[in-house]
Structures are given as C-alpha cells and as structure tokens.
C-alpha cells in the first residue's frame, strides 16, 4: 500500500492509474478505522473490480472545519499506525494522509455550502458542520479525482447532501452508499463509541431497539407523529440517554413527512454523557 502525504503525490498516482485504464475509488475518512470503514473499503474494491479492475484510495484527515468551537476536535481518536495496518490488510492500494496546512492554505476564501440540506437537522445542531464536510469532500475529489467514492448510510444526512452536491455541481464522481455496520447488540459502529463509559455503552443499544420498533409500526400505516411518540417513549425509558432530536423525513430529499406514503428515514441524535450518537433507519410503509 502506498502512503501519500502530499496532494501532488496522490494526484500523480491517481492520474497514473487512470491513464493506465484503471478505475479509482475513494473512501474519505477521518481515521480511527473500524469494521464500518472496512465495509466502505470493501464496497469501493467491489466497485472497481466491476469496472474491470482498479485501485482503492482511502483518505485519513480529521477535518477541523467540520468541528464547532465547543466540539471534540482535540479529543477525536487518532491511530495512524493501526489505521495503516487495517487498510493494508483490507487490500487498499493507497492511503492519503495530508496535514491540515496542505488542505487549508493561508488566504483561502472559498467554501462549498449545500444550503437547504446543510442547514436542517444536524446542521441546526452543529452550525457550519456540513459546510466543512462539503468543502473538504469537494477538495478531496479535486485532489484524488476518483471515479467513485463510498459513504456510509449511517451519516444519512451527509450522504444525501453529498449526492445533492455532486448533482448540483456536475462533479463526475459516482457516489456509492454503504449500509450501516452494527455491533452484535445492534449499536451502529462509530469512532465515538470508544468514548462511551461502560454504563453508557451498555445503554446505547436503546437506539437500534427504538428504530426496530418504528419499522414494525411503519408496516401498520401509522402517522409519523404516533411513530415519533413511540420512539421517544422507548429512548426516554433509558435514563442515561438525552434525546437531542428525533426526525422522520422523506428518504430521498429529507423533506418533512406527516404520513408514510413513501420510504422515510428516521434520524436520531441522542447524547450519552458528552458523546452524541446518531443512528438512522429507512422504513417503508
Ligand atoms: O464521514 C466522515 O468521516 C467525514 O465527515 C468525511 C466524509 C470524511 C469528511 O471529513
């Protein structure tokens, strides 16, 4: 596996591969890799193989612009050596490890903002977060110039926003959505799970339990208000959970829905101590 630290190195490598007729798929990450990230790498590999062969690049960059002033940038887990080992084992061809100053150069004045999708839901809880995500993903696409890029469904709003951005800006990158990987007790895999206390870790599977109950209700044709009340009741029965938001939105464009006529996505943001967990599930009427 090749290690590229500069933007020039990864751009030249990717260009060389594409000139040789190989497809390139990118997996953008912030490191602290777990099995969920590895499923993105596997999906990227499957995609390039289906194109007749190609290369998988993973970027590891803890992007400061998507963290708010009171968020956990300094405490975000970092494990470059472990990450590199896992990526090599997974058959990743190159890892791109830029420094902050390589991505954000002095004097920069340009950013990317997906206005509607970026300001709703988590965008309201974390102002500026999605502007940071959209900007860094655009930069990574311009640097690596991949044919496709894999994103997890766990960050459903992020995935929806990136699809919108790619369509709006005619970015020639195919977006590959990847289903959420879960622990044995159903908890969605996330780098943040490492920061949960033992008691909070034991309490957190209340989220997938609430989502499973919602799927059962969806099949009975209930209103979204009734479904939200049921989800709230299940999560509130866990004293360690602090509900930040429960939203039920159209699965394609995240607009509000009151009746389940089409697939909808349930989006949860729930804090355990100072760790905010998110989870999601698409439910069908
Ligand atoms: O999902 C993430 O890990 C990040 O938001 C991303 C897409 C790598 C951008 O920094």
Short mmCIF file of N, CA, C and O in Angstrom, two decimals, residues 167-261:
data_model
loop_
_atom_site.label_atom_id
_atom_site.label_comp_id
_atom_site.label_asym_id
_atom_site.label_seq_id
_atom_site.Cartn_x
_atom_site.Cartn_y
_atom_site.Cartn_z
N UNK A 167 -24.58 16.28 -7.79
CA UNK A 167 -25.53 16.54 -8.88
C UNK A 167 -25.53 18.03 -9.21
O UNK A 167 -25.44 18.42 -10.38
N UNK A 168 -25.60 18.89 -8.19
CA UNK A 168 -25.70 20.34 -8.44
C UNK A 168 -24.45 20.89 -9.13
O UNK A 168 -24.55 21.79 -9.95
N UNK A 169 -23.28 20.37 -8.76
CA UNK A 169 -22.03 20.93 -9.29
C UNK A 169 -21.45 20.09 -10.45
O UNK A 169 -20.32 20.34 -10.87
N UNK A 170 -22.23 19.11 -10.94
CA UNK A 170 -21.77 18.26 -12.05
C UNK A 170 -20.40 17.66 -11.76
O UNK A 170 -19.50 17.67 -12.62
N UNK A 171 -20.23 17.17 -10.55
CA UNK A 171 -18.94 16.54 -10.21
C UNK A 171 -18.99 15.10 -10.73
O UNK A 171 -19.90 14.34 -10.38
N UNK A 172 -18.02 14.70 -11.55
CA UNK A 172 -18.09 13.39 -12.19
C UNK A 172 -17.61 12.25 -11.29
O UNK A 172 -16.66 11.53 -11.61
N UNK A 173 -18.24 12.12 -10.13
CA UNK A 173 -17.87 11.05 -9.18
C UNK A 173 -19.15 10.30 -8.84
O UNK A 173 -20.15 10.91 -8.42
N UNK A 174 -19.13 8.99 -9.00
CA UNK A 174 -20.31 8.18 -8.63
C UNK A 174 -20.29 7.93 -7.13
O UNK A 174 -19.27 7.49 -6.58
N UNK A 175 -21.41 8.21 -6.47
CA UNK A 175 -21.48 8.03 -5.02
C UNK A 175 -22.00 6.62 -4.72
O UNK A 175 -23.05 6.21 -5.23
N UNK A 176 -21.24 5.89 -3.89
CA UNK A 176 -21.60 4.50 -3.54
C UNK A 176 -22.09 4.48 -2.09
O UNK A 176 -21.28 4.62 -1.16
N UNK A 177 -23.40 4.32 -1.86
CA UNK A 177 -23.89 4.26 -0.47
C UNK A 177 -23.63 2.89 0.14
O UNK A 177 -23.76 1.88 -0.55
N UNK A 178 -23.24 2.86 1.41
CA UNK A 178 -22.90 1.59 2.05
C UNK A 178 -23.72 1.44 3.35
O UNK A 178 -23.70 2.34 4.20
N UNK A 179 -24.46 0.32 3.50
CA UNK A 179 -25.28 0.12 4.70
C UNK A 179 -24.48 0.18 6.00
O UNK A 179 -23.30 -0.16 6.03
N UNK A 180 -25.15 0.58 7.07
CA UNK A 180 -24.52 0.72 8.38
C UNK A 180 -24.07 -0.64 8.93
O UNK A 180 -24.85 -1.59 8.92
N UNK A 181 -22.84 -0.69 9.44
CA UNK A 181 -22.38 -1.91 10.12
C UNK A 181 -22.73 -1.78 11.59
O UNK A 181 -22.60 -0.70 12.18
N UNK A 182 -23.15 -2.88 12.21
CA UNK A 182 -23.60 -2.83 13.60
C UNK A 182 -22.84 -3.84 14.46
O UNK A 182 -22.42 -4.88 13.96
N UNK A 183 -22.72 -3.50 15.74
CA UNK A 183 -22.16 -4.46 16.71
C UNK A 183 -23.20 -5.56 16.93
O UNK A 183 -24.35 -5.44 16.50
N UNK A 184 -22.80 -6.63 17.67
CA UNK A 184 -23.73 -7.75 17.88
C UNK A 184 -25.02 -7.30 18.56
O UNK A 184 -26.09 -7.88 18.33
N UNK A 185 -24.94 -6.28 19.42
CA UNK A 185 -26.16 -5.83 20.11
C UNK A 185 -26.90 -4.75 19.31
O UNK A 185 -27.83 -4.12 19.82
N UNK A 186 -26.50 -4.52 18.07
CA UNK A 186 -27.25 -3.62 17.19
C UNK A 186 -26.71 -2.20 17.15
O UNK A 186 -27.09 -1.42 16.27
N UNK A 187 -25.81 -1.82 18.07
CA UNK A 187 -25.31 -0.45 18.08
C UNK A 187 -24.53 -0.17 16.79
O UNK A 187 -23.66 -0.96 16.39
N UNK A 188 -24.85 0.95 16.14
CA UNK A 188 -24.15 1.31 14.91
C UNK A 188 -22.68 1.55 15.22
O UNK A 188 -22.36 2.23 16.21
N UNK A 189 -21.79 1.01 14.39
CA UNK A 189 -20.36 1.22 14.63
C UNK A 189 -20.00 2.67 14.38
O UNK A 189 -20.47 3.28 13.42
N UNK A 190 -19.19 3.24 15.30
CA UNK A 190 -18.80 4.64 15.18
C UNK A 190 -17.52 4.84 16.00
O UNK A 190 -17.35 4.20 17.05
N UNK A 191 -16.66 5.73 15.53
CA UNK A 191 -15.43 6.02 16.29
C UNK A 191 -15.80 6.59 17.65
O UNK A 191 -15.06 6.45 18.62
N UNK A 192 -16.95 7.23 17.74
CA UNK A 192 -17.36 7.84 19.02
C UNK A 192 -17.70 6.80 20.08
O UNK A 192 -17.68 7.12 21.27
N UNK A 193 -18.03 5.56 19.67
CA UNK A 193 -18.39 4.54 20.66
C UNK A 193 -17.26 4.31 21.66
O UNK A 193 -17.50 3.99 22.82
N UNK A 194 -16.01 4.52 21.20
CA UNK A 194 -14.83 4.32 22.08
C UNK A 194 -14.87 5.27 23.27
O UNK A 194 -14.23 5.02 24.27
N UNK A 195 -15.55 6.39 23.13
CA UNK A 195 -15.56 7.40 24.20
C UNK A 195 -16.71 7.20 25.19
O UNK A 195 -16.83 7.95 26.15
N UNK A 196 -17.56 6.20 24.93
CA UNK A 196 -18.68 5.97 25.87
C UNK A 196 -18.14 5.30 27.13
O UNK A 196 -17.26 4.44 27.06
N UNK A 197 -18.72 5.67 28.28
CA UNK A 197 -18.36 4.93 29.50
C UNK A 197 -18.99 3.54 29.38
O UNK A 197 -19.87 3.31 28.54
N UNK A 198 -18.58 2.65 30.28
CA UNK A 198 -19.11 1.27 30.23
C UNK A 198 -20.64 1.28 30.37
O UNK A 198 -21.36 0.59 29.64
N UNK A 199 -21.12 2.11 31.29
CA UNK A 199 -22.57 2.15 31.53
C UNK A 199 -23.31 2.74 30.33
O UNK A 199 -24.38 2.25 29.94
N UNK A 200 -22.71 3.77 29.71
CA UNK A 200 -23.35 4.37 28.53
C UNK A 200 -23.32 3.41 27.35
O UNK A 200 -24.26 3.33 26.56
N UNK A 201 -22.20 2.67 27.22
CA UNK A 201 -22.10 1.69 26.12
C UNK A 201 -23.20 0.63 26.27
O UNK A 201 -23.79 0.17 25.28
N UNK A 202 -23.46 0.24 27.54
CA UNK A 202 -24.50 -0.78 27.78
C UNK A 202 -25.90 -0.21 27.48
O UNK A 202 -26.80 -0.95 27.08
N UNK A 203 -26.05 1.11 27.67
CA UNK A 203 -27.37 1.72 27.47
C UNK A 203 -27.66 2.05 26.00
O UNK A 203 -28.82 2.08 25.57
N UNK A 204 -26.59 2.30 25.21
CA UNK A 204 -26.75 2.85 23.86
C UNK A 204 -27.56 1.98 22.87
O UNK A 204 -28.22 2.54 21.98
N UNK A 205 -27.60 0.65 23.02
CA UNK A 205 -28.40 -0.14 22.06
C UNK A 205 -29.91 0.17 22.12
O UNK A 205 -30.69 -0.40 21.35
N UNK A 206 -30.32 1.07 23.03
CA UNK A 206 -31.71 1.51 23.00
C UNK A 206 -32.03 2.16 21.64
O UNK A 206 -33.19 2.14 21.20
N UNK A 207 -31.02 2.71 20.97
CA UNK A 207 -31.28 3.37 19.68
C UNK A 207 -31.73 2.37 18.61
O UNK A 207 -32.81 2.55 18.03
N UNK A 208 -30.95 1.29 18.34
CA UNK A 208 -31.46 0.34 17.35
C UNK A 208 -32.76 -0.33 17.77
O UNK A 208 -33.59 -0.67 16.91
N UNK A 209 -32.99 -0.47 19.09
CA UNK A 209 -34.26 -1.07 19.54
C UNK A 209 -35.44 -0.15 19.16
O UNK A 209 -36.46 -0.60 18.66
N UNK A 210 -35.24 1.15 19.36
CA UNK A 210 -36.31 2.10 19.02
C UNK A 210 -36.55 2.10 17.51
O UNK A 210 -37.70 2.18 17.05
N UNK A 211 -35.47 2.00 16.74
CA UNK A 211 -35.62 2.01 15.27
C UNK A 211 -36.33 0.74 14.78
O UNK A 211 -37.14 0.79 13.85
N UNK A 212 -36.05 -0.38 15.43
CA UNK A 212 -36.72 -1.63 15.04
C UNK A 212 -38.21 -1.55 15.34
O UNK A 212 -39.05 -1.99 14.53
N UNK A 213 -38.56 -0.94 16.48
CA UNK A 213 -39.98 -0.79 16.82
C UNK A 213 -40.67 0.11 15.80
O UNK A 213 -41.83 -0.12 15.41
N UNK A 214 -39.95 1.15 15.34
CA UNK A 214 -40.53 2.07 14.36
C UNK A 214 -40.80 1.35 13.04
O UNK A 214 -41.84 1.58 12.40
N UNK A 215 -39.90 0.46 12.65
CA UNK A 215 -40.13 -0.29 11.40
C UNK A 215 -41.40 -1.14 11.50
O UNK A 215 -42.18 -1.21 10.57
N UNK A 216 -41.60 -1.75 12.68
CA UNK A 216 -42.82 -2.55 12.87
C UNK A 216 -44.06 -1.68 12.75
O UNK A 216 -45.05 -2.06 12.14
N UNK A 217 -44.00 -0.47 13.36
CA UNK A 217 -45.14 0.44 13.29
C UNK A 217 -45.40 0.91 11.86
O UNK A 217 -46.55 1.08 11.45
N UNK A 218 -44.33 1.14 11.10
CA UNK A 218 -44.48 1.67 9.74
C UNK A 218 -45.36 0.75 8.89
O UNK A 218 -46.17 1.20 8.08
N UNK A 219 -45.21 -0.54 9.14
CA UNK A 219 -45.97 -1.51 8.36
C UNK A 219 -47.47 -1.43 8.66
O UNK A 219 -48.28 -1.93 7.89
N UNK A 220 -47.84 -0.78 9.78
CA UNK A 220 -49.27 -0.72 10.14
C UNK A 220 -49.93 0.59 9.68
O UNK A 220 -51.08 0.85 10.02
N UNK A 221 -49.19 1.45 8.94
CA UNK A 221 -49.79 2.66 8.38
C UNK A 221 -50.07 3.76 9.39
O UNK A 221 -51.03 4.52 9.23
N UNK A 222 -49.27 3.89 10.42
CA UNK A 222 -49.49 4.94 11.44
C UNK A 222 -49.03 6.31 10.92
O UNK A 222 -48.32 6.40 9.92
N UNK A 223 -49.38 7.36 11.67
CA UNK A 223 -48.86 8.69 11.33
C UNK A 223 -47.43 8.81 11.85
O UNK A 223 -47.03 8.07 12.76
N UNK A 224 -46.71 9.78 11.30
CA UNK A 224 -45.33 9.96 11.78
C UNK A 224 -45.34 10.49 13.21
O UNK A 224 -44.40 10.22 13.97
N UNK A 225 -46.40 11.22 13.59
CA UNK A 225 -46.47 11.75 14.96
C UNK A 225 -46.55 10.58 15.96
O UNK A 225 -45.86 10.58 16.99
N UNK A 226 -47.37 9.58 15.63
CA UNK A 226 -47.50 8.42 16.53
C UNK A 226 -46.18 7.66 16.59
O UNK A 226 -45.74 7.18 17.65
N UNK A 227 -45.53 7.58 15.44
CA UNK A 227 -44.27 6.84 15.41
C UNK A 227 -43.20 7.57 16.24
O UNK A 227 -42.46 6.95 17.01
N UNK A 228 -43.18 8.91 16.11
CA UNK A 228 -42.20 9.68 16.86
C UNK A 228 -42.43 9.52 18.37
O UNK A 228 -41.49 9.36 19.15
N UNK A 229 -43.73 9.52 18.77
CA UNK A 229 -44.06 9.40 20.20
C UNK A 229 -43.57 8.05 20.74
O UNK A 229 -43.03 7.95 21.84
N UNK A 230 -43.75 7.01 19.93
CA UNK A 230 -43.31 5.67 20.36
C UNK A 230 -41.78 5.60 20.49
O UNK A 230 -41.24 5.08 21.46
N UNK A 231 -41.09 6.18 19.52
CA UNK A 231 -39.61 6.17 19.55
C UNK A 231 -39.14 6.94 20.79
O UNK A 231 -38.26 6.49 21.53
N UNK A 232 -39.77 8.12 21.01
CA UNK A 232 -39.39 8.95 22.16
C UNK A 232 -39.58 8.17 23.46
O UNK A 232 -38.73 8.17 24.34
N UNK A 233 -40.71 7.46 23.56
CA UNK A 233 -41.02 6.69 24.77
C UNK A 233 -39.96 5.62 25.03
O UNK A 233 -39.49 5.45 26.17
N UNK A 234 -39.56 4.91 23.98
CA UNK A 234 -38.56 3.83 24.16
C UNK A 234 -37.22 4.43 24.60
O UNK A 234 -36.59 3.96 25.55
N UNK A 235 -36.79 5.50 23.93
CA UNK A 235 -35.47 6.06 24.28
C UNK A 235 -35.51 6.71 25.67
O UNK A 235 -34.57 6.57 26.46
N UNK A 236 -36.64 7.38 25.97
CA UNK A 236 -36.73 8.07 27.27
C UNK A 236 -36.76 7.07 28.43
O UNK A 236 -36.44 7.42 29.57
N UNK A 237 -37.11 5.80 28.14
CA UNK A 237 -37.13 4.80 29.21
C UNK A 237 -35.69 4.45 29.65
O UNK A 237 -35.49 3.77 30.64
N UNK A 238 -34.71 4.91 28.89
CA UNK A 238 -33.30 4.68 29.25
C UNK A 238 -32.78 5.97 29.91
O UNK A 238 -32.55 6.97 29.22
N UNK A 239 -32.60 5.98 31.24
CA UNK A 239 -32.25 7.23 31.92
C UNK A 239 -30.92 7.84 31.48
O UNK A 239 -30.70 9.04 31.64
N UNK A 240 -30.00 7.06 30.93
CA UNK A 240 -28.69 7.61 30.54
C UNK A 240 -28.76 8.34 29.20
O UNK A 240 -27.78 9.00 28.80
N UNK A 241 -29.87 8.22 28.48
CA UNK A 241 -29.98 8.82 27.14
C UNK A 241 -30.61 10.20 27.23
O UNK A 241 -31.62 10.38 27.90
N UNK A 242 -30.00 11.18 26.53
CA UNK A 242 -30.61 12.51 26.42
C UNK A 242 -30.95 12.74 24.96
O UNK A 242 -30.05 12.80 24.10
N UNK A 243 -32.25 12.82 24.68
CA UNK A 243 -32.68 12.95 23.29
C UNK A 243 -32.38 14.36 22.79
O UNK A 243 -32.81 15.34 23.38
N UNK A 244 -31.62 14.45 21.70
CA UNK A 244 -31.38 15.77 21.07
C UNK A 244 -32.35 15.98 19.92
O UNK A 244 -32.87 17.05 19.74
N UNK A 245 -32.60 14.95 19.13
CA UNK A 245 -33.60 15.09 18.06
C UNK A 245 -34.05 13.72 17.56
O UNK A 245 -33.29 12.75 17.57
N UNK A 246 -35.34 13.71 17.17
CA UNK A 246 -35.92 12.53 16.52
C UNK A 246 -36.63 13.08 15.29
O UNK A 246 -37.56 13.89 15.43
N UNK A 247 -36.19 12.71 14.10
CA UNK A 247 -36.82 13.25 12.90
C UNK A 247 -37.23 12.12 11.97
O UNK A 247 -36.52 11.12 11.86
N UNK A 248 -38.36 12.34 11.33
CA UNK A 248 -38.81 11.37 10.33
C UNK A 248 -38.97 12.16 9.03
O UNK A 248 -39.76 13.10 8.97
N UNK A 249 -38.17 11.83 8.03
CA UNK A 249 -38.09 12.64 6.81
C UNK A 249 -38.20 11.77 5.57
O UNK A 249 -37.94 10.56 5.63
N UNK A 250 -38.51 12.39 4.45
CA UNK A 250 -38.52 11.68 3.18
C UNK A 250 -37.12 11.10 2.94
O UNK A 250 -36.11 11.80 3.11
N UNK A 251 -37.07 9.84 2.55
CA UNK A 251 -35.77 9.16 2.44
C UNK A 251 -34.90 9.71 1.31
O UNK A 251 -33.68 9.55 1.34
N UNK A 252 -35.51 10.40 0.32
CA UNK A 252 -34.70 10.91 -0.80
C UNK A 252 -34.18 12.31 -0.56
O UNK A 252 -33.02 12.59 -0.83
N UNK A 253 -35.06 13.21 -0.09
CA UNK A 253 -34.62 14.62 -0.03
C UNK A 253 -34.71 15.22 1.38
O UNK A 253 -34.49 16.42 1.56
N UNK A 254 -35.07 14.41 2.36
CA UNK A 254 -35.13 14.81 3.77
C UNK A 254 -36.16 15.91 4.06
O UNK A 254 -36.07 16.60 5.08
N UNK A 255 -37.17 16.06 3.16
CA UNK A 255 -38.25 16.99 3.48
C UNK A 255 -39.15 16.34 4.54
O UNK A 255 -39.17 15.11 4.71
N UNK A 256 -39.92 17.20 5.25
CA UNK A 256 -40.78 16.69 6.32
C UNK A 256 -41.89 15.80 5.76
O UNK A 256 -42.42 16.10 4.69
N UNK A 257 -42.26 14.76 6.50
CA UNK A 257 -43.40 13.93 6.08
C UNK A 257 -44.33 13.76 7.29
O UNK A 257 -43.87 13.68 8.43
N UNK A 258 -45.64 13.74 7.01
CA UNK A 258 -46.59 13.53 8.11
C UNK A 258 -47.22 12.13 8.00
O UNK A 258 -47.56 11.52 9.01
N UNK A 259 -47.38 11.65 6.75
CA UNK A 259 -47.93 10.30 6.55
C UNK A 259 -46.92 9.47 5.78
O UNK A 259 -46.23 9.98 4.91
N UNK A 260 -46.88 8.20 6.11
CA UNK A 260 -45.89 7.35 5.46
C UNK A 260 -46.43 6.80 4.15
O UNK A 260 -46.94 5.69 4.09
N UNK A 261 -46.32 7.61 3.07
CA UNK A 261 -46.78 7.13 1.77
C UNK A 261 -45.61 6.58 0.96
O UNK A 261 -45.80 5.81 0.02
#
